[in-house]
PDB file of C-alpha atoms in Angstrom:
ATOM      1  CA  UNK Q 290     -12.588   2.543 -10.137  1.00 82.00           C
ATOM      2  CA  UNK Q 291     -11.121   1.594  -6.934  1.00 92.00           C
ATOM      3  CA  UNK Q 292      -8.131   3.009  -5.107  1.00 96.00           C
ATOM      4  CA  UNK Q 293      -5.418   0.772  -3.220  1.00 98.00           C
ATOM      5  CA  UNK Q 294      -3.398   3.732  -1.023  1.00 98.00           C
ATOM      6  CA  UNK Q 295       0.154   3.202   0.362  1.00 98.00           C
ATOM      7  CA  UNK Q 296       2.318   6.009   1.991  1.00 98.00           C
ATOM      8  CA  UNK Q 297       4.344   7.602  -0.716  1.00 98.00           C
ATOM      9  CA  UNK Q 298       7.602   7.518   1.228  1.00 98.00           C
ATOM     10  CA  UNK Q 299       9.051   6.238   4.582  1.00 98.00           C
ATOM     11  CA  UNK Q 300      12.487   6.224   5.714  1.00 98.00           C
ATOM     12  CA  UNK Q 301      13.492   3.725   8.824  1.00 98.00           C
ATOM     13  CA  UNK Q 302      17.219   3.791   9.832  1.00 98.00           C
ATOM     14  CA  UNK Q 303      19.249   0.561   9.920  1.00 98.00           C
ATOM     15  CA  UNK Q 304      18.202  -1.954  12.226  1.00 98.00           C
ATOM     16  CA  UNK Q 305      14.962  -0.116  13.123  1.00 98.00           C
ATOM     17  CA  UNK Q 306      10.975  -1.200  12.561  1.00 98.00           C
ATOM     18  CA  UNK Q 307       9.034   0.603  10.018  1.00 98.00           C
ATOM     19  CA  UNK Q 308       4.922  -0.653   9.207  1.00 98.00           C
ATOM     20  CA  UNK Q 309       3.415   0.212   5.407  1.00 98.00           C
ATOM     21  CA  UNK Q 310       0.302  -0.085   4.815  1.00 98.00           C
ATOM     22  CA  UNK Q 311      -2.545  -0.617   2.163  1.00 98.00           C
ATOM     23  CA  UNK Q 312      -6.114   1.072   2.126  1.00 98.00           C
ATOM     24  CA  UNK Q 313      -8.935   0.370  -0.021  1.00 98.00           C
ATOM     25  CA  UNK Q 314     -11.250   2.964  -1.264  1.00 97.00           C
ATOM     26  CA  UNK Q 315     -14.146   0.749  -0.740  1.00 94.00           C
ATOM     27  CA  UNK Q 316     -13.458   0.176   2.629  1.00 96.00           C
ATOM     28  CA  UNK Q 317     -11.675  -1.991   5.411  1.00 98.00           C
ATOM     29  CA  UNK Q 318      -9.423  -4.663   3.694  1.00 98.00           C
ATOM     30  CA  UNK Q 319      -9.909  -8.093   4.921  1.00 97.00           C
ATOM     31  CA  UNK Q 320      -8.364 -11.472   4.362  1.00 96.00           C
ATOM     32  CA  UNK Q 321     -10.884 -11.646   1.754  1.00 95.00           C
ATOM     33  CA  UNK Q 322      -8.930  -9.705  -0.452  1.00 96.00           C
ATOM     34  CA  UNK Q 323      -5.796 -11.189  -0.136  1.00 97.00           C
ATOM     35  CA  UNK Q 324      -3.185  -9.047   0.568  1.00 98.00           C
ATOM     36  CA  UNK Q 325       0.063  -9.565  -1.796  1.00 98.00           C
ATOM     37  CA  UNK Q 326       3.053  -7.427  -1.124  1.00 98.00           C
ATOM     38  CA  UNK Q 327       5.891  -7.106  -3.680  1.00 98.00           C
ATOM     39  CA  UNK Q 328       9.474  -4.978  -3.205  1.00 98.00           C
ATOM     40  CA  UNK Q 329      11.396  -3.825  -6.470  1.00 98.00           C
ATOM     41  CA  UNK Q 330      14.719  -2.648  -6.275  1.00 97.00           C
ATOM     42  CA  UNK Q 331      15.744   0.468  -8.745  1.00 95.00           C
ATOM     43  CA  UNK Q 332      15.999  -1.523 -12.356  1.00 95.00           C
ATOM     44  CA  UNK Q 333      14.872  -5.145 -11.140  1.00 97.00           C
ATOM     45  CA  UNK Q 334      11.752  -7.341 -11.297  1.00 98.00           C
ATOM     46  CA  UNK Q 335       9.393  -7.173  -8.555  1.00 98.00           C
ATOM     47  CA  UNK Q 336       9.513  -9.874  -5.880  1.00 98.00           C
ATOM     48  CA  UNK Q 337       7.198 -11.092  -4.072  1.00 98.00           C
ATOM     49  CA  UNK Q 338       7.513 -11.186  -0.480  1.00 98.00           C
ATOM     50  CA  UNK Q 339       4.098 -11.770   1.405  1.00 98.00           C
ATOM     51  CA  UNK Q 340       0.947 -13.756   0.023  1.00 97.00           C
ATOM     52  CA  UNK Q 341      -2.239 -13.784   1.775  1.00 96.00           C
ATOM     53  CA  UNK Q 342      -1.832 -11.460   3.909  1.00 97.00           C
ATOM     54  CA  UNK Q 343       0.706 -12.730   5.725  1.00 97.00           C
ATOM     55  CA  UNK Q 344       2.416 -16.038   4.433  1.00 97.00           C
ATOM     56  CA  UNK Q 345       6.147 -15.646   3.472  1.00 97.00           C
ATOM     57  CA  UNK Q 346       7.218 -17.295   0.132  1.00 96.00           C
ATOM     58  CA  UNK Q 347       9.984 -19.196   0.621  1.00 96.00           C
ATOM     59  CA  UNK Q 348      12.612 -16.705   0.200  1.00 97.00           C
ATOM     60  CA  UNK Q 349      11.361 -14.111   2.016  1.00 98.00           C
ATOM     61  CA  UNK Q 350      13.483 -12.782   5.098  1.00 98.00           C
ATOM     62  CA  UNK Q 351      12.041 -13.513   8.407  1.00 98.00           C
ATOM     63  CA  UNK Q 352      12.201  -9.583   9.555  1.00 98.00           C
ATOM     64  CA  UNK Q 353       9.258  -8.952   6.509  1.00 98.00           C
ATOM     65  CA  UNK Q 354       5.916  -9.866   8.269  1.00 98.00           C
ATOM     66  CA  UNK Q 355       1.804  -9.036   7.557  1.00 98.00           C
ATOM     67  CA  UNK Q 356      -0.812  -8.831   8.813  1.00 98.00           C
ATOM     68  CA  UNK Q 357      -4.148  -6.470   9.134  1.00 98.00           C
ATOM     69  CA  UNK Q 358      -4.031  -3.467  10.706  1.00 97.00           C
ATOM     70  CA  UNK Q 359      -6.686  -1.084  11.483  1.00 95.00           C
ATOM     71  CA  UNK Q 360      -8.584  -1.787   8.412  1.00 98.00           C
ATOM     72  CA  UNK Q 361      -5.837  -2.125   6.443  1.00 98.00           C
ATOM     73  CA  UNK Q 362      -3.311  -4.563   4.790  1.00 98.00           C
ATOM     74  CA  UNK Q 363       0.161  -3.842   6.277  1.00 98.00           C
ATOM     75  CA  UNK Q 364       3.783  -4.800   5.983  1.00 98.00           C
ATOM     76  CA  UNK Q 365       6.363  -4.772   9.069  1.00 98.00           C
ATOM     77  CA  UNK Q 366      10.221  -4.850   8.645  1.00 98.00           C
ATOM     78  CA  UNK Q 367      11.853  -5.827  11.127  1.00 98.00           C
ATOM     79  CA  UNK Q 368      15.308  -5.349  11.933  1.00 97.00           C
ATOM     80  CA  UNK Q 369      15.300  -3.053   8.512  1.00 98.00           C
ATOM     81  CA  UNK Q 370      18.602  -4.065   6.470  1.00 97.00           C
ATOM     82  CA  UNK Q 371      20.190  -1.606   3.835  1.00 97.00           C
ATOM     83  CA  UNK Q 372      19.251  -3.318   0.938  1.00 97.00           C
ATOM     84  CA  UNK Q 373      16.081  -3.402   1.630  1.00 98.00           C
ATOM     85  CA  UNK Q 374      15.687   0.151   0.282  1.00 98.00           C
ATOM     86  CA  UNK Q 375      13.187  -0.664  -2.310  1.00 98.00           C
ATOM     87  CA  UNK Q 376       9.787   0.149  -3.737  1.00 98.00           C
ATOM     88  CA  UNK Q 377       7.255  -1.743  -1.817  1.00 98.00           C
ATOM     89  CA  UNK Q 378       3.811  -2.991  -3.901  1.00 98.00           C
ATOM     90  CA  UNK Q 379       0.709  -3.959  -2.177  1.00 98.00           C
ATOM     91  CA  UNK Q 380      -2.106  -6.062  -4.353  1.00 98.00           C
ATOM     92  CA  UNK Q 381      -5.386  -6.594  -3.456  1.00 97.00           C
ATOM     93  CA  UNK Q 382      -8.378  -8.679  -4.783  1.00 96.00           C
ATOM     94  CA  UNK Q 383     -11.698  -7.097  -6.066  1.00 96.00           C
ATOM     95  CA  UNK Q 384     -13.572 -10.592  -7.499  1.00 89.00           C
ATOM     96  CA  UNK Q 385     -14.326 -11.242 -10.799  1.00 75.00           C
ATOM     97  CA  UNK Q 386     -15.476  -7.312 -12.478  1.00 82.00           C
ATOM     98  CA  UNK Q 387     -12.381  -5.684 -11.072  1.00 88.00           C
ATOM     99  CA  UNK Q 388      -9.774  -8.245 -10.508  1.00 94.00           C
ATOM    100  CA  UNK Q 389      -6.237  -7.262  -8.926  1.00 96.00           C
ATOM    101  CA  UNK Q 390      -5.504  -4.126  -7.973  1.00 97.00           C
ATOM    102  CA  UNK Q 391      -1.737  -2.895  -7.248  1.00 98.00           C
ATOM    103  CA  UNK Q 392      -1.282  -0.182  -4.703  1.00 98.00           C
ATOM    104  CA  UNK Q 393       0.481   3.331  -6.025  1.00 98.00           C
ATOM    105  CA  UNK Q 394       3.457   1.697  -3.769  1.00 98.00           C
ATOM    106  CA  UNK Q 395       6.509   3.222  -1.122  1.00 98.00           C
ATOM    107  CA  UNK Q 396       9.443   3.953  -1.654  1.00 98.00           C
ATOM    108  CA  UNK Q 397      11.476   2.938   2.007  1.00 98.00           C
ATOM    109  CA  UNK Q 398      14.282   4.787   1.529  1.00 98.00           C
ATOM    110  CA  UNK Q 399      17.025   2.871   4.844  1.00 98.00           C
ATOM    111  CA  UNK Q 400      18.969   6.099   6.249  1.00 94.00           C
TER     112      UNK Q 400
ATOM    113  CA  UNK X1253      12.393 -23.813 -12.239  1.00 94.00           C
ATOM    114  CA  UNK X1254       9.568 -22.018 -14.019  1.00 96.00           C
ATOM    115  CA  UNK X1255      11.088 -19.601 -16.460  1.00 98.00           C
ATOM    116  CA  UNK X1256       8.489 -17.060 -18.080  1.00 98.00           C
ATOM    117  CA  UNK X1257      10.155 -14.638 -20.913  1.00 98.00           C
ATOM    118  CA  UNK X1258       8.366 -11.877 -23.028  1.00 98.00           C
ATOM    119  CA  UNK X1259       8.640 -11.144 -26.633  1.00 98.00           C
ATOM    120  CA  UNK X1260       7.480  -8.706 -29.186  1.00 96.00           C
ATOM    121  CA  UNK X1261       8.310  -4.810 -30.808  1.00 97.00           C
ATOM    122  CA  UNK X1262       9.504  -2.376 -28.783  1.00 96.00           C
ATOM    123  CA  UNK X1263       8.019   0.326 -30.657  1.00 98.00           C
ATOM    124  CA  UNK X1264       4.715   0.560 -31.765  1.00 98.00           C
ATOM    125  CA  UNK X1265       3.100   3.809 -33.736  1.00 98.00           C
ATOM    126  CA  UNK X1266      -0.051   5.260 -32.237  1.00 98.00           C
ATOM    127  CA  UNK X1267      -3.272   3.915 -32.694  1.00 98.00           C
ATOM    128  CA  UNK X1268      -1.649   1.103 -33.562  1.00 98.00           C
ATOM    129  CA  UNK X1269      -2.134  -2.522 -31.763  1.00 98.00           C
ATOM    130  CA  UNK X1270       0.857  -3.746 -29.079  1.00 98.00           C
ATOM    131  CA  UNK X1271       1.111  -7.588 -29.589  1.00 98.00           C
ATOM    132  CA  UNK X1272       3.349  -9.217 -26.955  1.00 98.00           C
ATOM    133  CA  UNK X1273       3.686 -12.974 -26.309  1.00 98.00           C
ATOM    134  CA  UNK X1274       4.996 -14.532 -22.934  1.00 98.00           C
ATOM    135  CA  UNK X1275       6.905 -18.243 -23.114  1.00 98.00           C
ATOM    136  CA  UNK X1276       6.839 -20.462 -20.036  1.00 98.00           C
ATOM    137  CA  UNK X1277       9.752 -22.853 -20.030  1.00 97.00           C
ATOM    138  CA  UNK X1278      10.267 -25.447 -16.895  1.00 97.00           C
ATOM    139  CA  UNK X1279       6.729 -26.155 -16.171  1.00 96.00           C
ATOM    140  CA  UNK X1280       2.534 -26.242 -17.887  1.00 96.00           C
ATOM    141  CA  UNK X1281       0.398 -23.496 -18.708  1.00 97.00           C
ATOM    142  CA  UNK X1282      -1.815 -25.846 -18.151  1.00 97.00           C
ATOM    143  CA  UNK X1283      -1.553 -26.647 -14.773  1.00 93.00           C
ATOM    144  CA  UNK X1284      -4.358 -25.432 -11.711  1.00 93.00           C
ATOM    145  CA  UNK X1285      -4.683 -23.001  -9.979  1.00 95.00           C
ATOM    146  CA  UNK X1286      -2.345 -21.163 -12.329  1.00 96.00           C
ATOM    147  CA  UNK X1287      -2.973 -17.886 -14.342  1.00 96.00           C
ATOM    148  CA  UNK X1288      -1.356 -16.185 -16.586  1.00 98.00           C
ATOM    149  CA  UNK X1289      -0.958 -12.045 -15.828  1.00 98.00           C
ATOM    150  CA  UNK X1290      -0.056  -9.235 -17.553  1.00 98.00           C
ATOM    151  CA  UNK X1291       1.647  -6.229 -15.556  1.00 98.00           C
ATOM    152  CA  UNK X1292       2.517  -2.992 -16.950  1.00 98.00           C
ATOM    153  CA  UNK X1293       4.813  -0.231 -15.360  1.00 98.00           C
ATOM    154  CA  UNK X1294       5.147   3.157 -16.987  1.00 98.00           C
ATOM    155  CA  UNK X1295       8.502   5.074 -16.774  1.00 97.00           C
ATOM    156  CA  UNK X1296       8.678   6.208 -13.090  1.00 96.00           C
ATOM    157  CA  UNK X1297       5.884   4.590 -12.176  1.00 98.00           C
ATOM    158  CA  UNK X1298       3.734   2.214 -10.351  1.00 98.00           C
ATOM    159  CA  UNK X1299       2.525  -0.967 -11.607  1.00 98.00           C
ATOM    160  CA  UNK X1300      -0.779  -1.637 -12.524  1.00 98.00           C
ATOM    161  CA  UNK X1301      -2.575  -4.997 -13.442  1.00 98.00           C
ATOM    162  CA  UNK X1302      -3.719  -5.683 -17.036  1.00 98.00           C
ATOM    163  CA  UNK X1303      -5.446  -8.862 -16.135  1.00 97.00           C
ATOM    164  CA  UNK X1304      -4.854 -12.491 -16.493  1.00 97.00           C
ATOM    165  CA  UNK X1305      -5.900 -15.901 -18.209  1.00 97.00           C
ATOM    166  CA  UNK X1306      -6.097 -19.166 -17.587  1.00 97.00           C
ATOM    167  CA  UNK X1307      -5.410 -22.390 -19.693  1.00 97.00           C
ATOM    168  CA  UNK X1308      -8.921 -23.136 -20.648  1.00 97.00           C
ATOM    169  CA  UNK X1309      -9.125 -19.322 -22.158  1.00 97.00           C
ATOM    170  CA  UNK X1310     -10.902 -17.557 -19.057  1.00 95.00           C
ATOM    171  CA  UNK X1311      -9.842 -14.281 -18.643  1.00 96.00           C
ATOM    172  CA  UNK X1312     -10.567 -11.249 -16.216  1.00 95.00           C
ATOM    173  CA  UNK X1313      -8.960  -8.074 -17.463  1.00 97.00           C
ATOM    174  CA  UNK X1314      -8.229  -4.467 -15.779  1.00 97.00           C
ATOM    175  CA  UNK X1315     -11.317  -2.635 -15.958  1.00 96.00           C
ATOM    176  CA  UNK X1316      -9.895   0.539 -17.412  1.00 96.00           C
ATOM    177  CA  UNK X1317      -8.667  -1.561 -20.480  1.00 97.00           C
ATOM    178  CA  UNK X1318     -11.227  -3.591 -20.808  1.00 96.00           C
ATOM    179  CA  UNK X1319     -12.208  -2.333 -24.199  1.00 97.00           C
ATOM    180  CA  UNK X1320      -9.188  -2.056 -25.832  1.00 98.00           C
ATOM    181  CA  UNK X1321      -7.287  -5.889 -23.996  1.00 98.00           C
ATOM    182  CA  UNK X1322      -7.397  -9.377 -25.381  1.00 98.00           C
ATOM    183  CA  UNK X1323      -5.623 -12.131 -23.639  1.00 98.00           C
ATOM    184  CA  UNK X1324      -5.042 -15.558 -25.668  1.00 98.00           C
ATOM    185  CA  UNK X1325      -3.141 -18.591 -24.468  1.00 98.00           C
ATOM    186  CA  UNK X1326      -1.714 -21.473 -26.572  1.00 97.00           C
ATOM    187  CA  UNK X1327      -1.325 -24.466 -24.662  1.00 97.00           C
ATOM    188  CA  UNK X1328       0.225 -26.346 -27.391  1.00 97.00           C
ATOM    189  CA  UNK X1329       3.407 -24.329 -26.935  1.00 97.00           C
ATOM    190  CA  UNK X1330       3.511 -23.391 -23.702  1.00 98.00           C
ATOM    191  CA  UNK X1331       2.703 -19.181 -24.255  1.00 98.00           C
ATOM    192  CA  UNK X1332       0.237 -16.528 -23.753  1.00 98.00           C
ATOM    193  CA  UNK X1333      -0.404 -13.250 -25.626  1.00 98.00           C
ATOM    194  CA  UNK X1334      -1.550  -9.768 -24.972  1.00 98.00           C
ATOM    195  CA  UNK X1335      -2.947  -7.898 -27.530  1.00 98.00           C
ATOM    196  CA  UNK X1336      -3.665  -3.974 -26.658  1.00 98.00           C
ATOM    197  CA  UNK X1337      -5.502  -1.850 -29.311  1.00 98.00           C
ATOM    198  CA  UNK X1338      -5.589   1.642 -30.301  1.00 98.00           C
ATOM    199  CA  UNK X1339      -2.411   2.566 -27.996  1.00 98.00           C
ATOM    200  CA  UNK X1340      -1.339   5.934 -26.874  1.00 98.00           C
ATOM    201  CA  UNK X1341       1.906   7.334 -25.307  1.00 98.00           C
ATOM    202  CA  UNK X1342       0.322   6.416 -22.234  1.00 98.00           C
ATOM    203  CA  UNK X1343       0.698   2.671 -23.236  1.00 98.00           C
ATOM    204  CA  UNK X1344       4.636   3.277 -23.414  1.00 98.00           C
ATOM    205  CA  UNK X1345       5.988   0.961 -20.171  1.00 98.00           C
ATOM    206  CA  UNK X1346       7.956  -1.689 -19.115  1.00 98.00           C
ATOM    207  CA  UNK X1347       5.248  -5.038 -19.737  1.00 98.00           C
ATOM    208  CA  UNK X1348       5.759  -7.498 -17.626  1.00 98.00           C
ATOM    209  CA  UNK X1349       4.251 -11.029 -18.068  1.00 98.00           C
ATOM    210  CA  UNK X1350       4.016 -13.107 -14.228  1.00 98.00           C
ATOM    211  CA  UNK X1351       2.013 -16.288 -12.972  1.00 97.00           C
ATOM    212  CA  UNK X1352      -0.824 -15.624 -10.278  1.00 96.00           C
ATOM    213  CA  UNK X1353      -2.400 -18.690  -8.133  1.00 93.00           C
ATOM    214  CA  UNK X1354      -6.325 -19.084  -7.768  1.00 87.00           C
ATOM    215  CA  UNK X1355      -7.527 -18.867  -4.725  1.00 84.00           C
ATOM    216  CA  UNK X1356      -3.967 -17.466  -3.645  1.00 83.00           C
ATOM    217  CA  UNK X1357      -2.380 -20.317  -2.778  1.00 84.00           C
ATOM    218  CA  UNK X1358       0.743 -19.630  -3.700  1.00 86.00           C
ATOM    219  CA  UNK X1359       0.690 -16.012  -4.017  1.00 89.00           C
ATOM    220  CA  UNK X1360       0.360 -13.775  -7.057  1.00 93.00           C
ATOM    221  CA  UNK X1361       3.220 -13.073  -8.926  1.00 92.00           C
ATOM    222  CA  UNK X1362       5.601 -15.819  -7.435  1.00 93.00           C
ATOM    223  CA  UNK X1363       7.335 -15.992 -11.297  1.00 97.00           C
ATOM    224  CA  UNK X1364       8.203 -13.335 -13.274  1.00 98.00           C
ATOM    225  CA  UNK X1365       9.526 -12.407 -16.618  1.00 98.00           C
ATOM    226  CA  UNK X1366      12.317 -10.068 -16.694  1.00 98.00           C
ATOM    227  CA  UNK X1367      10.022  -7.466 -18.523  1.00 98.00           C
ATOM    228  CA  UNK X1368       9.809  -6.037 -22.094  1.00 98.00           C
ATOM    229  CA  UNK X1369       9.937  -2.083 -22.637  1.00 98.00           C
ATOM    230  CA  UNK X1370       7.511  -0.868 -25.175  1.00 98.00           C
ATOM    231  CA  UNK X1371       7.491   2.361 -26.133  1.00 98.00           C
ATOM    232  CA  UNK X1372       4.129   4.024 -28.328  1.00 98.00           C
ATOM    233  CA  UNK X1373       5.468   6.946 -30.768  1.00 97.00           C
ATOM    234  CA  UNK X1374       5.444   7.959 -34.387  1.00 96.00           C
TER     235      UNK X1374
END
């Protein structure tokens, strides 16, 4: 079974920059897998914030950007804003025998 | 605006089969490049995939729950329904029913239902 592996925890003081990022198991993560990134808030839905890899849905805050990064998927605040203490969610594409694939996620905690 | 709720016991005894059912309101199930997903999240947890299906009845399901998932849709009234047999406390989480996009082009999970907890115990 494959693995999708974010950083546990990060904490990024107000107005700062802070990068998470999503590793495969199998290997560098390319377009090809499609890189979806998702924040939850304590007791809400997820959101979802980047599709893609790195297109914005419509309501997503400029200062939230992807991209690839070293092999991986990865997620850049910028600018960091206290509510965006959240749980951040990447999701990545396997084809048709494994599907989706959510990451174990991050908790950015804004101090 | 696409509205997507879930429905369906909050408590179901072990062994037993968890039968939800997710209504989409403001828009088709039958509509490409649309699926239909099931997302789980245990207490404390992450969230994890439990697959998807799309209006003609082609699914693609979590690997891990392969054997124990069935997905159904009803395009006549507008839902889709998880079945998961033979549960076990480790089935007890928040389930979560959300639209993906083939070919991500519009993202996964862009609608959501506001999530059903379902708890497995005796």
């Amino acid at each position: 079974q494959t693995v999708v592996t974010q950083e546990p925890s990060l904490t990024v003081s107000p107005g700062g920059t802070v990068t998470l990022t999503c590793a495969s198991s199998s290997g560098a993560v390319t377009s090809g897998f499609y890189p979806n990134w998702f924040q939850q808030r304590p007791g809400q839905v997820p959101r979802a914030l980047i599709y893609s890899t790195s297109i914005r849905h419509s309501w997503t805050p400029a200062r939230f950007s992807g991209s690839l990064l070293g092999g991986k998927a990865a997620l850049t605040l910028s600018g960091v804003q206290p509510e965006d203490e959240a749980d951040y969610y990447c999701l990545l594409f396997y084809g048709g025998a494994q599907g989706w694939v959510f990451g174990g996620g991050t908790k950015l905690t804004v101090l | 605006q696409l509205q997507l709720q879930e429905s369906g016991p909050g408590l179901v005894k072990p062994s037993e089969t968890l039968s939800l059912t997710c209504a989409v309101s403001g828009g088709s199930i039958s509509t490409w490049p649309y699926y239909w997903a099931w997302i789980r999240q245990p207490p404390g947890r992450g969230l994890e995939w439990i697959g998807h299906i799309y209006y003609t009845g082609s699914t693609s399901y979590n690997p891990s729950l392969r054997s124990r998932v069935t997905m159904s849709v009803d395009t006549s009234n507008n839902h889709f329904s998880l079945k998961l047999n033979s549960v076990t406390a480790a089935d007890t989480a928040v389930y979560y029913c959300a639209r993906q996009s083939g070919g991500d082009t519009s993202g996964q999970g862009d609608y959501w239902g506001q999530g059903t907890q379902v708890s497995v115990s005796s």
